[in-house]
């Protein structure tokens, strides 16, 4: 059985907690896209784990974890994450030989281009994601499998740097010292080589087992379907996960869409239900809404049902997980965006252009005391009504409700 967990908003929905929660039922957990721009915080046994590249399934001692072909891998980050887990990863982590590599110059280009964009900056995580994917699409990228032959890889990179010397100069980026680069490549080869395999082949051989595809970033950051250009550079939706790991589409059995009970966004770009005043600040404080990867304060606002519905259509979700319900405890009223108004006209769908779009809200009375609740019957009635409304509007069953950061603070229906 193949299950996909996908974010329905602008990321940071709490996918890591859902993956961790259900990973025990899965034999293999796969990351298919994105890179160390992602950040999952998972709390297990009171201990907090921040993961960026390694799939959250690593916290399940029996699961095999795969970093598949669609991921862009920054080897120093991967090595430092692996060190947290010591020897326990032996035979439990594999990296696709087809996954592209992020090198230091991608990070330097990302930062330099953001600076040049000025007020048009995307607000990237500065991890080199866009430039690495750009090289992949331009067919000049380098892949993890190429670490097997360092002299050949170095020669290829030397040519790449020669071809791009003018561009590097324009951006004020120095060309790498090839001697130092060679040392790094050999170090990465030594640390990673035995884990680099043909992961598509591995997955085909294991299609009869339980496979969990762990999404990174989220639907509204998808390069094709998100709020372009304020998006990431990969296909974050369920179909992108399949391209990103080589599993044929007909094997996908279930898609769990994950949304917060409200909305957040890091980086720039439109956000119709954003609350910039006291309510936004309260959401940020109660929800500890600061980026796992960059520490940036997240922009906060109310749940936008039309945005979530758009995500459900794109991903074909058959189940929903509503996260961080407890963060809404203590609000006198809770609002939900149910549509938009633009130039006096009502829109009943998530539009191409969000410029000048005003949300239409439905307001619900607030509640106290959902924090830590593990049974539906114990939820405050107003919280139940809020969730019933969401389920009714979206016409997809809410299977999981998260009421706190711990694995246990979850209602499973
Ligand atoms: P990039 O992926 O670093 O190029 O950043 C592009 C946009 O995606 C920026 O708005 C980032 O803040 C956002 N982004 C990238 N990764 C994540 C994530 O894991 N969670 C939330 N936002 C993200």
PDB file of N, CA and C and ligand atoms in Angstrom, residues 10-12 37-39 122-126 129-130 217 221 231-232 266-268 296, ligand 1:
ATOM      1  N   UNK A  10       0.659  26.558   2.909  1.00  0.00           N
ATOM      2  CA  UNK A  10       1.978  27.032   2.457  1.00  0.00           C
ATOM      3  C   UNK A  10       3.112  26.384   3.258  1.00  0.00           C
ATOM      4  N   UNK A  11       2.885  25.176   3.716  1.00  0.00           N
ATOM      5  CA  UNK A  11       3.937  24.474   4.447  1.00  0.00           C
ATOM      6  C   UNK A  11       3.775  24.620   5.949  1.00  0.00           C
ATOM      7  N   UNK A  12       4.568  23.851   6.688  1.00  0.00           N
ATOM      8  CA  UNK A  12       4.582  23.899   8.148  1.00  0.00           C
ATOM      9  C   UNK A  12       3.238  23.515   8.760  1.00  0.00           C
ATOM     10  N   UNK A  37      15.405  22.934   2.682  1.00  0.00           N
ATOM     11  CA  UNK A  37      14.479  24.048   2.941  1.00  0.00           C
ATOM     12  C   UNK A  37      13.348  23.577   3.857  1.00  0.00           C
ATOM     13  N   UNK A  38      13.070  22.276   3.831  1.00  0.00           N
ATOM     14  CA  UNK A  38      12.019  21.719   4.694  1.00  0.00           C
ATOM     15  C   UNK A  38      12.533  21.639   6.127  1.00  0.00           C
ATOM     16  N   UNK A  39      11.604  21.629   7.045  1.00  0.00           N
ATOM     17  CA  UNK A  39      11.999  21.434   8.439  1.00  0.00           C
ATOM     18  C   UNK A  39      10.841  20.834   9.184  1.00  0.00           C
ATOM     19  N   UNK A 122      11.617  36.669  -3.186  1.00  0.00           N
ATOM     20  CA  UNK A 122      10.648  35.604  -2.912  1.00  0.00           C
ATOM     21  C   UNK A 122      10.605  35.282  -1.427  1.00  0.00           C
ATOM     22  N   UNK A 123      11.720  35.599  -0.756  1.00  0.00           N
ATOM     23  CA  UNK A 123      11.803  35.218   0.662  1.00  0.00           C
ATOM     24  C   UNK A 123      12.181  33.756   0.768  1.00  0.00           C
ATOM     25  N   UNK A 124      13.133  33.301  -0.066  1.00  0.00           N
ATOM     26  CA  UNK A 124      13.526  31.890  -0.027  1.00  0.00           C
ATOM     27  C   UNK A 124      14.207  31.571   1.298  1.00  0.00           C
ATOM     28  N   UNK A 125      14.425  30.287   1.515  1.00  0.00           N
ATOM     29  CA  UNK A 125      15.122  29.869   2.734  1.00  0.00           C
ATOM     30  C   UNK A 125      16.635  30.050   2.582  1.00  0.00           C
ATOM     31  N   UNK A 126      17.081  30.447   1.403  1.00  0.00           N
ATOM     32  CA  UNK A 126      18.514  30.668   1.181  1.00  0.00           C
ATOM     33  C   UNK A 126      19.323  29.380   1.195  1.00  0.00           C
ATOM     34  N   UNK A 129      17.959  25.973  -3.137  1.00  0.00           N
ATOM     35  CA  UNK A 129      16.987  25.061  -3.747  1.00  0.00           C
ATOM     36  C   UNK A 129      16.693  25.446  -5.207  1.00  0.00           C
ATOM     37  N   UNK A 130      16.310  26.708  -5.427  1.00  0.00           N
ATOM     38  CA  UNK A 130      15.949  27.154  -6.778  1.00  0.00           C
ATOM     39  C   UNK A 130      17.111  26.961  -7.760  1.00  0.00           C
ATOM     40  N   UNK A 217       7.356  20.942   1.969  1.00  0.00           N
ATOM     41  CA  UNK A 217       6.659  22.164   1.564  1.00  0.00           C
ATOM     42  C   UNK A 217       5.166  21.804   1.399  1.00  0.00           C
ATOM     43  N   UNK A 221       2.824  26.025  -2.483  1.00  0.00           N
ATOM     44  CA  UNK A 221       4.209  26.357  -2.856  1.00  0.00           C
ATOM     45  C   UNK A 221       4.647  25.555  -4.082  1.00  0.00           C
ATOM     46  N   UNK A 231       6.816  30.668  -4.697  1.00  0.00           N
ATOM     47  CA  UNK A 231       6.686  29.216  -4.519  1.00  0.00           C
ATOM     48  C   UNK A 231       8.080  28.623  -4.355  1.00  0.00           C
ATOM     49  N   UNK A 232       8.149  27.333  -4.132  1.00  0.00           N
ATOM     50  CA  UNK A 232       9.445  26.674  -4.143  1.00  0.00           C
ATOM     51  C   UNK A 232       9.657  26.106  -5.560  1.00  0.00           C
ATOM     52  N   UNK A 266       5.534  31.473   5.406  1.00  0.00           N
ATOM     53  CA  UNK A 266       6.842  32.159   5.547  1.00  0.00           C
ATOM     54  C   UNK A 266       7.255  32.635   4.168  1.00  0.00           C
ATOM     55  N   UNK A 267       7.985  33.719   4.141  1.00  0.00           N
ATOM     56  CA  UNK A 267       8.385  34.265   2.853  1.00  0.00           C
ATOM     57  C   UNK A 267       7.297  35.187   2.334  1.00  0.00           C
ATOM     58  N   UNK A 268       7.543  35.739   1.147  1.00  0.00           N
ATOM     59  CA  UNK A 268       6.636  36.746   0.607  1.00  0.00           C
ATOM     60  C   UNK A 268       5.548  36.091  -0.240  1.00  0.00           C
ATOM     61  N   UNK A 296      12.600  32.325  11.025  1.00  0.00           N
ATOM     62  CA  UNK A 296      11.815  33.520  10.701  1.00  0.00           C
ATOM     63  C   UNK A 296      10.420  33.448  11.315  1.00  0.00           C
TER      64      UNK A 296
HETATM   65  P1  LIG B   1      12.917  28.005  -1.327  1.00  0.00           P
HETATM   66  O1  LIG B   1      12.230  26.695  -1.309  1.00  0.00           O
HETATM   67  O2  LIG B   1      14.016  28.128  -0.304  1.00  0.00           O
HETATM   68  O3  LIG B   1      13.364  28.413  -2.692  1.00  0.00           O
HETATM   69  O4  LIG B   1      11.847  29.124  -0.891  1.00  0.00           O
HETATM   70  C1  LIG B   1      10.724  29.453  -1.715  1.00  0.00           C
HETATM   71  C2  LIG B   1       9.501  29.751  -0.850  1.00  0.00           C
HETATM   72  O5  LIG B   1       9.072  28.546  -0.234  1.00  0.00           O
HETATM   73  C3  LIG B   1       9.751  30.741   0.286  1.00  0.00           C
HETATM   74  O6  LIG B   1       8.567  31.489   0.495  1.00  0.00           O
HETATM   75  C4  LIG B   1      10.001  29.841   1.477  1.00  0.00           C
HETATM   76  O7  LIG B   1       9.706  30.489   2.696  1.00  0.00           O
HETATM   77  C5  LIG B   1       9.021  28.715   1.178  1.00  0.00           C
HETATM   78  N1  LIG B   1       9.398  27.445   1.790  1.00  0.00           N
HETATM   79  C6  LIG B   1      10.351  26.588   1.378  1.00  0.00           C
HETATM   80  N2  LIG B   1      10.395  25.508   2.165  1.00  0.00           N
HETATM   81  C7  LIG B   1       9.437  25.663   3.085  1.00  0.00           C
HETATM   82  C8  LIG B   1       8.950  24.840   4.159  1.00  0.00           C
HETATM   83  O8  LIG B   1       9.415  23.735   4.417  1.00  0.00           O
HETATM   84  N3  LIG B   1       7.920  25.370   4.881  1.00  0.00           N
HETATM   85  C9  LIG B   1       7.354  26.564   4.593  1.00  0.00           C
HETATM   86  N4  LIG B   1       7.751  27.355   3.595  1.00  0.00           N
HETATM   87  C10 LIG B   1       8.785  26.895   2.846  1.00  0.00           C
END
